[in-house]
Short mmCIF file of C-alpha atoms (C1' of nucleotides) in Angstrom, two decimals:
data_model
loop_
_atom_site.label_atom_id
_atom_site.label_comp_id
_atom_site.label_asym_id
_atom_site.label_seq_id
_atom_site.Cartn_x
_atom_site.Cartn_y
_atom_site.Cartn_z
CA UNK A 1315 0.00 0.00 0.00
CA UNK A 1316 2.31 2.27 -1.39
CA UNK A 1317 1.27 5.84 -0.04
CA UNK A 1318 2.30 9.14 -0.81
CA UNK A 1319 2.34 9.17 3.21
CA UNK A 1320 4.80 5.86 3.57
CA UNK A 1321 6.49 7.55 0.61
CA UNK A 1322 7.57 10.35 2.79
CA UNK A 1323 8.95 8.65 5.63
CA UNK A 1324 10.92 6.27 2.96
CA UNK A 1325 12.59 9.27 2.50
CA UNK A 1326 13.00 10.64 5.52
CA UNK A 1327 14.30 6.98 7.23
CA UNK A 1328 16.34 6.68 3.89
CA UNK A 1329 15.05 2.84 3.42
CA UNK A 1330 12.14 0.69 2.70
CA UNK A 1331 9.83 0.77 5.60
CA UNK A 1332 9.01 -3.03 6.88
CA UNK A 1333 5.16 -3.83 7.12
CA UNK A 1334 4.45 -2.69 10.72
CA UNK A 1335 6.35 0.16 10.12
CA UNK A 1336 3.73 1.01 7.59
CA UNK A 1337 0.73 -0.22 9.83
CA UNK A 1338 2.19 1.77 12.81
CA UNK A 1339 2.71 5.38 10.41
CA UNK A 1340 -0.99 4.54 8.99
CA UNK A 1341 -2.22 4.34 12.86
CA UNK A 1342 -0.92 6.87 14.07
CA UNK A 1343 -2.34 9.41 11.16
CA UNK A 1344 -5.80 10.69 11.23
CA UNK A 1345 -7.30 11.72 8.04
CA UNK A 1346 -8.71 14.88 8.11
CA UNK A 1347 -10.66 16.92 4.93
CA UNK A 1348 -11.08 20.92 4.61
CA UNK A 1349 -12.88 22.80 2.00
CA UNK A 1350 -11.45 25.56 0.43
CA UNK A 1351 -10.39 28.76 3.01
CA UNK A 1352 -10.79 26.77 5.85
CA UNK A 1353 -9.34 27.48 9.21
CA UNK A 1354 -6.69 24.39 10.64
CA UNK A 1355 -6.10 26.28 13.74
CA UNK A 1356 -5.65 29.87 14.84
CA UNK A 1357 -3.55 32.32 16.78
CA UNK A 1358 -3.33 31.24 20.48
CA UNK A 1359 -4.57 27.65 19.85
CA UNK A 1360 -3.19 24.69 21.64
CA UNK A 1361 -0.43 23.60 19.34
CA UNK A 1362 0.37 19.79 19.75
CA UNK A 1363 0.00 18.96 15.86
CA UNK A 1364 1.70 18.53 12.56
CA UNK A 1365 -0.26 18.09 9.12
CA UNK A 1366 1.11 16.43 6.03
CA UNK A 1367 -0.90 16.81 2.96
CA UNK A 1368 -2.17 14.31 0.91
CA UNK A 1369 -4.47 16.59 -1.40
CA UNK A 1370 -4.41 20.41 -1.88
CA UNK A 1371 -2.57 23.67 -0.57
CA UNK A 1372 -2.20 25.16 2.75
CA UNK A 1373 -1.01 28.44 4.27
CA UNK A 1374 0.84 29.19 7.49
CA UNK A 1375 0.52 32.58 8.23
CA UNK A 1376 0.70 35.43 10.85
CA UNK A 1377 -1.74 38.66 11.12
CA UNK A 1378 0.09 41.66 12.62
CA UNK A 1379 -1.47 44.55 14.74
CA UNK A 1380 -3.00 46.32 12.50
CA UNK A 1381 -4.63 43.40 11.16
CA UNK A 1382 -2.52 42.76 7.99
CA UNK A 1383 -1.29 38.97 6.93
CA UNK A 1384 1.61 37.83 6.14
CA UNK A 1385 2.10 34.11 4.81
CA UNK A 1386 5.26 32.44 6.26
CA UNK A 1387 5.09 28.91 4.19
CA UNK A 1388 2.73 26.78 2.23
CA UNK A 1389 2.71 23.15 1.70
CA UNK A 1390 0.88 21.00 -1.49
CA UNK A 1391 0.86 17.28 -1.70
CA UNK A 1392 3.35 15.65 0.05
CA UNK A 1393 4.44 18.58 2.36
CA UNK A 1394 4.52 18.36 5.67
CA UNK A 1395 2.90 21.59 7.82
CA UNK A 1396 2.47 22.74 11.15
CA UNK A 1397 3.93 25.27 14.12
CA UNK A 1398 7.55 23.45 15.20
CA UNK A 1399 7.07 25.47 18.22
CA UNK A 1400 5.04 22.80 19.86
CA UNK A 1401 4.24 22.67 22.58
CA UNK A 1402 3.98 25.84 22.86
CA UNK A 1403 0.63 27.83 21.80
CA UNK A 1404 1.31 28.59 18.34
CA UNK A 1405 0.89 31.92 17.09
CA UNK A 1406 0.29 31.68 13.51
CA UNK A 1407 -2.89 30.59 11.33
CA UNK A 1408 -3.51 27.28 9.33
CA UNK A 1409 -5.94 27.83 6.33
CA UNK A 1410 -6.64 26.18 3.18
CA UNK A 1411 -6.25 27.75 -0.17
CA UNK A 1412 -8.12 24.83 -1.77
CA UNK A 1413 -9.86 22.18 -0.93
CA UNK A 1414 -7.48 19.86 1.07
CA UNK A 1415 -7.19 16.54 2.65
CA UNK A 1416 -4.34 16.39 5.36
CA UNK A 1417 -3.11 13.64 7.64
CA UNK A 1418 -2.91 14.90 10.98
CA UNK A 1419 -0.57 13.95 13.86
CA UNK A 1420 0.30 14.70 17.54
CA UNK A 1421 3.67 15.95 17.94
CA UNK A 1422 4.86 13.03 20.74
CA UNK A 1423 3.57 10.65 18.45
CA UNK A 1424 5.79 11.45 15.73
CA UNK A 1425 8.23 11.55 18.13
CA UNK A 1426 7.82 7.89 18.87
CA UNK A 1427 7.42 6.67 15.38
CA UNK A 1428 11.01 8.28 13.90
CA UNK A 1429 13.17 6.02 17.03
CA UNK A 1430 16.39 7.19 15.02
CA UNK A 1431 16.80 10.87 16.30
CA UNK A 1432 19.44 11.81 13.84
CA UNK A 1433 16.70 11.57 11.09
CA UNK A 1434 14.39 14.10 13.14
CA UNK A 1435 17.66 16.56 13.39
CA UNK A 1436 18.29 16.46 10.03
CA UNK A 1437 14.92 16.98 9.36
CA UNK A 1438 14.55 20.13 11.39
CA UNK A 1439 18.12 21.02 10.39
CA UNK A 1440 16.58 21.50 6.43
CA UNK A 1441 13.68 23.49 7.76
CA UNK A 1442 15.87 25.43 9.73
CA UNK A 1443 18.30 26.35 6.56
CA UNK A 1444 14.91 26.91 4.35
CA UNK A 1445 14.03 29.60 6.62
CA UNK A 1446 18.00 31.24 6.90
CA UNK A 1447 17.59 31.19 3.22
CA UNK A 1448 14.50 32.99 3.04
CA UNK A 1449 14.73 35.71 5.50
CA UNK A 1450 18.65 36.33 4.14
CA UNK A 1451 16.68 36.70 0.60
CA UNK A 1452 13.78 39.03 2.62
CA UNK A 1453 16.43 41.19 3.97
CA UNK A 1454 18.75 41.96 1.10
CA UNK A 1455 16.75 41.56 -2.14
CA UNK A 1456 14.14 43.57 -3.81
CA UNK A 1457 10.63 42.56 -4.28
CA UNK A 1458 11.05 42.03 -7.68
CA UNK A 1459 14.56 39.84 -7.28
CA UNK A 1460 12.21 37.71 -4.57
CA UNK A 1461 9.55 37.36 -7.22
CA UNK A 1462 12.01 36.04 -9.68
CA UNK A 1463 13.53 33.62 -7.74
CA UNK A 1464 9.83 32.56 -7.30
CA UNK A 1465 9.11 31.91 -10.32
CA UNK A 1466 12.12 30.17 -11.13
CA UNK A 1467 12.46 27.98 -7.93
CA UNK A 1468 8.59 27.05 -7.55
CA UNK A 1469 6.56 27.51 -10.77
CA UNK A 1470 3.87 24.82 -10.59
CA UNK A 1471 3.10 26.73 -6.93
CA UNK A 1472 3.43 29.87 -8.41
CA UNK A 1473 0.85 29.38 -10.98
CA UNK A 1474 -1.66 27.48 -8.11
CA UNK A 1475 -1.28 30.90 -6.01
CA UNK A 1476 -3.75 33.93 -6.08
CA UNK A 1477 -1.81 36.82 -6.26
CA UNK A 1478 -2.44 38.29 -2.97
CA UNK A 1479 -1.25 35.39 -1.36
CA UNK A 1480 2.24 35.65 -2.98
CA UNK A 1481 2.54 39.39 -2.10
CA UNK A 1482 2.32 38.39 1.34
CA UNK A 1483 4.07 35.65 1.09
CA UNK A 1484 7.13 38.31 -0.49
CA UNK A 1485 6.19 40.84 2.53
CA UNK A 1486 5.16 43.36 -0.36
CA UNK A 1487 1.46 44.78 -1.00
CA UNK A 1488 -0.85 43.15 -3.82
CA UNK A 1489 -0.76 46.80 -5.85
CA UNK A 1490 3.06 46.76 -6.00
CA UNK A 1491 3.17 43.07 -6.97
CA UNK A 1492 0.65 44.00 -9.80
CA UNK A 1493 2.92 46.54 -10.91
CA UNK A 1494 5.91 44.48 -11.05
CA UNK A 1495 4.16 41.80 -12.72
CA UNK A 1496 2.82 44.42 -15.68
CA UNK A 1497 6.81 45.35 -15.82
CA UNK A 1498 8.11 42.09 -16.34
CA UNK A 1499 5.69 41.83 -19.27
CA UNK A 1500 6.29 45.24 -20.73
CA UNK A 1501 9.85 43.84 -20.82
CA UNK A 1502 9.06 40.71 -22.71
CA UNK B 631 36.05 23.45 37.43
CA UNK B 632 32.75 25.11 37.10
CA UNK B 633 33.68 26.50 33.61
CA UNK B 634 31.13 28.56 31.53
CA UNK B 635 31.25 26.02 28.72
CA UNK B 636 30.32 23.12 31.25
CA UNK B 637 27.29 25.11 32.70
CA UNK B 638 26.28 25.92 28.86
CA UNK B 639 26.13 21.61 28.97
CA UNK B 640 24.10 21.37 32.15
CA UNK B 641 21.80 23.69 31.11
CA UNK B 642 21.54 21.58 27.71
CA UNK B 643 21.21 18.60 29.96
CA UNK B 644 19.06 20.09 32.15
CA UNK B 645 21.38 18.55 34.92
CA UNK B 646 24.40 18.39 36.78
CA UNK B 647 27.91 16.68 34.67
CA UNK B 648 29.37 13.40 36.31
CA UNK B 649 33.41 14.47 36.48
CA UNK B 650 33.58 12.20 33.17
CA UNK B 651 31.00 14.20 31.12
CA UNK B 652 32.92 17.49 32.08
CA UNK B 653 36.58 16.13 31.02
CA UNK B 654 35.10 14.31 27.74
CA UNK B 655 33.22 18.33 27.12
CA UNK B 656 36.44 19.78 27.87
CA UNK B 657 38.34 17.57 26.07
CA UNK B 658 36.48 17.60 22.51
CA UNK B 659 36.48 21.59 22.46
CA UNK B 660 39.70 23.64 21.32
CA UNK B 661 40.25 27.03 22.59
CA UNK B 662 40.77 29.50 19.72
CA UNK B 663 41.17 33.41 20.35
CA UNK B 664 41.04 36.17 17.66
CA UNK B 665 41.41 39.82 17.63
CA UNK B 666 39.36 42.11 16.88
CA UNK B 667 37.44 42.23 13.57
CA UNK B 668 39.63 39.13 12.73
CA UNK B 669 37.78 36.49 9.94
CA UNK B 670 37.21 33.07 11.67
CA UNK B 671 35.50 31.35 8.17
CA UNK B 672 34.55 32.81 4.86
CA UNK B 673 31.97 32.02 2.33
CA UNK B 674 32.99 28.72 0.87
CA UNK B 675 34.90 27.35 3.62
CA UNK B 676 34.15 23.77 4.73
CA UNK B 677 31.95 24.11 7.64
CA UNK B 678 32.29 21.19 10.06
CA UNK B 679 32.73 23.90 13.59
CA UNK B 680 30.78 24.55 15.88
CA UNK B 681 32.13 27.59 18.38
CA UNK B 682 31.37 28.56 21.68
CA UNK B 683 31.90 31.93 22.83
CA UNK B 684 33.69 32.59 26.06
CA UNK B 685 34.97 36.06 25.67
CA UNK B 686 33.93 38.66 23.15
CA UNK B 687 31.18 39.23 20.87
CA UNK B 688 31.07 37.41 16.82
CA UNK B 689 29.31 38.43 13.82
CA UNK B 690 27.82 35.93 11.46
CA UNK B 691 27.23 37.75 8.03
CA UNK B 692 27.14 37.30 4.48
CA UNK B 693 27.90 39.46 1.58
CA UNK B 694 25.43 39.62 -1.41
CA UNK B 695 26.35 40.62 -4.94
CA UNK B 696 26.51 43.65 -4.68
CA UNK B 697 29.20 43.85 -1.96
CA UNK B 698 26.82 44.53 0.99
CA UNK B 699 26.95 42.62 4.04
CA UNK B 700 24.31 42.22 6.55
CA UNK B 701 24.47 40.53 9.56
CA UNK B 702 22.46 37.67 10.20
CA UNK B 703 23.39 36.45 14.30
CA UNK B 704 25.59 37.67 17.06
CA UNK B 705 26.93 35.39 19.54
CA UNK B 706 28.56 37.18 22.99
CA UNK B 707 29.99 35.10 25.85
CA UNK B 708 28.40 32.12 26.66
CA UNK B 709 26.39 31.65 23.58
CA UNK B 710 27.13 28.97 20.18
CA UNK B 711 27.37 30.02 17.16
CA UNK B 712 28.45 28.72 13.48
CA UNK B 713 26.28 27.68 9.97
CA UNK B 714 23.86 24.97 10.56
CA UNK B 715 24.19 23.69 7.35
CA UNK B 716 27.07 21.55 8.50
CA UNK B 717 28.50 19.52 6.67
CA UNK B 718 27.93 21.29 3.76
CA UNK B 719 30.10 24.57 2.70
CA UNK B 720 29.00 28.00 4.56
CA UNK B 721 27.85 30.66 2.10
CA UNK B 722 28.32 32.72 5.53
CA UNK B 723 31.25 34.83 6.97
CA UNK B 724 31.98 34.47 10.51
CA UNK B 725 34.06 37.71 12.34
CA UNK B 726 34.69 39.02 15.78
CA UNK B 727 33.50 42.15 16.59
CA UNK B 728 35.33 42.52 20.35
CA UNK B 729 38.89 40.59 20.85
CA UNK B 730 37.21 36.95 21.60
CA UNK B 731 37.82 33.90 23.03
CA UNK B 732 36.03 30.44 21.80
CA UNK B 733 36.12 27.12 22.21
CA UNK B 734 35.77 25.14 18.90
CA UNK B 735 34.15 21.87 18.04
CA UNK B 736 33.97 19.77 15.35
CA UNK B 737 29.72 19.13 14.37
CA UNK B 738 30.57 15.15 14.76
CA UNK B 739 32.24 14.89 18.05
CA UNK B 740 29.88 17.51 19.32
CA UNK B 741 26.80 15.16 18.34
CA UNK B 742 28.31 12.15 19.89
CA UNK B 743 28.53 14.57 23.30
CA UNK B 744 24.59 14.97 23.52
CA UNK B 745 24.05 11.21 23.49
CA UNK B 746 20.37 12.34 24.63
CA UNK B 747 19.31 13.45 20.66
CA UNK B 748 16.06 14.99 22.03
CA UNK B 749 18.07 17.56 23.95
CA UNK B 750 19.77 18.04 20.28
CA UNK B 751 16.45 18.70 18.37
CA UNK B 752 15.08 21.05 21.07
CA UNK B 753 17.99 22.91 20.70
CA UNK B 754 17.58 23.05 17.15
CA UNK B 755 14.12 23.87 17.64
CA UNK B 756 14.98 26.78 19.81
CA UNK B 757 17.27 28.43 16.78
CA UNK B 758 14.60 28.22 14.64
CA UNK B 759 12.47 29.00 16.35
CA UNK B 760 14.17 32.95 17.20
CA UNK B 761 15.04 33.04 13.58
CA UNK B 762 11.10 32.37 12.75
CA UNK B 763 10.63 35.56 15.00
CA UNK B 764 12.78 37.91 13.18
CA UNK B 765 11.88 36.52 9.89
CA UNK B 766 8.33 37.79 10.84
CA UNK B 767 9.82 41.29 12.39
CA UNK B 768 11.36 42.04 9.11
CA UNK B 769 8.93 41.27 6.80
CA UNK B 770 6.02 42.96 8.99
CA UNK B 771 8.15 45.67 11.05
CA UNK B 772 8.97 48.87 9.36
CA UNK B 773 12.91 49.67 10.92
CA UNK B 774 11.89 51.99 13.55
CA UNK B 775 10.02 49.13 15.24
CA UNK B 776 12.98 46.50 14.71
CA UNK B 777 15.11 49.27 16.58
CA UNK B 778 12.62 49.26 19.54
CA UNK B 779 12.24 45.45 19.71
CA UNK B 780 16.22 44.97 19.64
CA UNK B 781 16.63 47.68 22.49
CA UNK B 782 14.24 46.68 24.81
CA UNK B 783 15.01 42.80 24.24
CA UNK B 784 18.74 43.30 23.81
CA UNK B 785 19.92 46.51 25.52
CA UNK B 786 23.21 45.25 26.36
CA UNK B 787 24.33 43.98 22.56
CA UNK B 788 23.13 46.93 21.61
CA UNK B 789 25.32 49.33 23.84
CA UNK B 790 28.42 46.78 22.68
CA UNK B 791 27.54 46.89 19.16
CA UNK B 792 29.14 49.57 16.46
CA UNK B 793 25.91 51.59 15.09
CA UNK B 794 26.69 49.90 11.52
CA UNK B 795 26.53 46.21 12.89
CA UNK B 796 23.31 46.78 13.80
CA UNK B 797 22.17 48.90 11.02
CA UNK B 798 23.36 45.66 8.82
CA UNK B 799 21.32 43.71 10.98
CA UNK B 800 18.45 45.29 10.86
CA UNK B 801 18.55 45.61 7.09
CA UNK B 802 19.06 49.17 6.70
CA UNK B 803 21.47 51.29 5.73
CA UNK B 804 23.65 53.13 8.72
CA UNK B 805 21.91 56.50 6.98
CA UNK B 806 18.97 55.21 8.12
CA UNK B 807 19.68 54.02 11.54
CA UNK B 808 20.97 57.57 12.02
CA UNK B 809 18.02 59.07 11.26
CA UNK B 810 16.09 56.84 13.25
CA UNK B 811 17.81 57.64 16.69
CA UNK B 812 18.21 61.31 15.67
CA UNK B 813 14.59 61.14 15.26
CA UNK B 814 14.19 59.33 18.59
CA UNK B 815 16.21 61.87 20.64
CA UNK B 816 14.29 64.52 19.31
CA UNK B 817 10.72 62.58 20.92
CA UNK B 818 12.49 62.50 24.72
"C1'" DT C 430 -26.33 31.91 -18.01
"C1'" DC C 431 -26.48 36.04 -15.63
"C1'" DT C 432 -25.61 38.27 -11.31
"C1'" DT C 433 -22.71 38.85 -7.43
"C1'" DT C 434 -18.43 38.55 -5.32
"C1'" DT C 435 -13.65 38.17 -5.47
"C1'" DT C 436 -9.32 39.23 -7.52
"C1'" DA C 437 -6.30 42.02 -10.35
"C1'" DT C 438 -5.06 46.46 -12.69
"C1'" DT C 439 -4.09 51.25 -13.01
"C1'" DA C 440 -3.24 55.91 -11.43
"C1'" DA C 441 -1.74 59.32 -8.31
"C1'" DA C 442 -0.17 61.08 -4.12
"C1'" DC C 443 2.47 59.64 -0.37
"C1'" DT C 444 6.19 57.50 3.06
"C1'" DA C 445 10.07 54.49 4.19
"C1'" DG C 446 14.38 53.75 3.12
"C1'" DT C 447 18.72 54.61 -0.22
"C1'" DT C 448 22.49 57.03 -2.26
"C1'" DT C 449 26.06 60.23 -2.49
"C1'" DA C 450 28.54 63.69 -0.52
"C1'" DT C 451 30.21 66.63 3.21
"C1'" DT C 452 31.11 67.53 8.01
"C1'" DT C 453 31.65 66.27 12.78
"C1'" DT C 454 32.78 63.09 16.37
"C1'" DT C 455 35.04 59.18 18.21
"C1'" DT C 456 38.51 55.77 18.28
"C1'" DT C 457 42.99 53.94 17.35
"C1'" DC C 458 47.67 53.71 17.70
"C1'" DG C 459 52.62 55.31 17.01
"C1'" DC D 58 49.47 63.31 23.41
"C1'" DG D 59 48.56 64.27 18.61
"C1'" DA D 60 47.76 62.59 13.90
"C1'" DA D 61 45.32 59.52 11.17
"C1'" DA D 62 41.64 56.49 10.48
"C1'" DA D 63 37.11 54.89 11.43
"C1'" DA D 64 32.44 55.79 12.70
"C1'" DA D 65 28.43 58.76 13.09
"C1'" DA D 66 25.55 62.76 11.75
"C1'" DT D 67 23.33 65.70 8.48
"C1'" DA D 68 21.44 67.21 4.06
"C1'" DA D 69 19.40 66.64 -0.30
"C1'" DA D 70 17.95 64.24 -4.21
"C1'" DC D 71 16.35 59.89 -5.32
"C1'" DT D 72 13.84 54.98 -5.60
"C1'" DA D 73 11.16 51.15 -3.70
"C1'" DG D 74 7.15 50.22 -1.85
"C1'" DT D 75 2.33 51.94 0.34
"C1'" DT D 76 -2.18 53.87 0.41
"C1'" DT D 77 -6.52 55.03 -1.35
"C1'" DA D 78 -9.66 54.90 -4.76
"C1'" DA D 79 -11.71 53.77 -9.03
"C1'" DT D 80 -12.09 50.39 -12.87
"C1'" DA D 81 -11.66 46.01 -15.19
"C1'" DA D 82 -11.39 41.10 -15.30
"C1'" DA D 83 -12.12 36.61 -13.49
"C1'" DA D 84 -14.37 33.30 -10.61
"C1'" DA D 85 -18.26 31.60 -8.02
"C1'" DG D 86 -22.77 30.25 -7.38
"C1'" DA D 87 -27.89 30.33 -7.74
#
DNA sequence: TCTTTTTATTAAACTAGTTTATTTTTTTCG
DNA sequence: CGAAAAAAATAAACTAGTTTAATAAAAAGA
């Protein structure tokens, strides 16, 4: 029962996954649909679980004092998605941006089912160097430089993005995206 | 021998050291000291260190096309720093700012130190954690803010810190930081 | 399909932050 | 200490990005 969720740990562990391997990962998931713009979880919620989508798109993002949002990641198929400041109340927001089907987990639980720590390290050690990467780009690139790279690095998300969510996404309003967009094509 | 680097351990541990622990600690770290504004790695290097800072204040920075640099993490006494990316090459520069002492450690013999891997991950989790905080300062925070937030959380590294170290940190130029505090002595 | 709602575009006036250059202040070091 | 170098302040012209508002285009849904 080769699943795009047994998949994933494959690659994590590095190896074929024995049969109660499988049974135990498949156990210890709970399958769990959203329709389109749904709330996950919100600001100040108990925080105690990680998602890893099977169908759709999800944001992670914040809203700031005055009310404006700002998305921090997303996650498709395959992805895995959640607050790693567990257990601590998280302060971000969970939503769909379409209609999604996600595989939800407690955070001890996962715990229990990777036994070799080094894999969870590593693991956080790549989320932790996707981040550097992205805030180094946020601080000393343009809007339009963090657009390109975008496009080039993620296309197929690009293209499944409204454009308001990737002007957030770029810390940048949706008016200035628009008019860097109608540059690029002037250019072209 | 109640060092600063052994409490740094017990605090990891979240215990005291046997007399075994604190001789295997002390003997796996190398003491390294550097003048001021003297290069410890550069951009390319291999990056297998880890350093702990016993004296004197570091700089973590890189430099984008352009030339610019902008600092990315200070470390001051008692604190770790280095790239996380170990093992693979650092795209980052690492400088002291203050004469320093530090202890160094290779990212292999400092793994097999914390035989207890959780207290590894929840360390990681703690550095990615603060850098998920300033990511979201930066992109949400106009400079002014950042300033506030880094003097009120930090008001020590701030006092130690040239004005352009922390302009560069805060993404700004030192112009800018310049007219920020001339602006804020004005309020008072 | 047609109406309503959501998303994207465009324009114009504005603000945050940059650049370049000059001057002043502080630090370094022989 | 005194000279030289490094850091900080100030000014002025500039650019990147915001805000508000109005219009156009696309998507949703009855």
């Amino acid at each position: 029962m080769e699943s795009i969720l047994t998949k994933y740990f494959e690659r994590i562990y590095g190896r074929n996954l024995t049969i109660d391997e499988e049974a135990s990962i498949l156990n210890s998931f709970k399958l769990e649909t959203f329709k389109k713009k749904q709330l996950v979880f919100s600001n100040g919620d108990a925080n105690t679980k990680h998602y890893f989508v099977t169908k759709g798109l999800l944001r992670l993002y914040i809203i700031d004092p005055l009310g404006k949002e700002f998305n921090v990641l997303f996650a498709k198929e395959g992805q895995m998605i959640g607050d790693l400041a567990t257990p601590l109340p998280t302060s971000f927001f969970l939503e769909t941006i379409e209609e999604s089907s996600v595989f939800s987990i407690e955070d001890d639980q996962l715990r229990d089912l990777t036994s070799d720590f080094s894999k969870i390290v590593a693991t956080i050690k790549r989320s932790y160097i996707f981040l550097q990467k992205r805030y180094i780009s946020i601080l000393s690139k343009t809007a339009e430089e963090n657009y390109e790279d975008l496009i080039t690095e993620y296309p197929d998300l690009v293209k499944r993005l409204p454009q308001y969510h990737i002007s957030s996404y770029l810390g940048v309003t949706s008016v200035f995206l628009s008019q860097i967009m109608a540059k690029r094509a002037r250019k072209r």
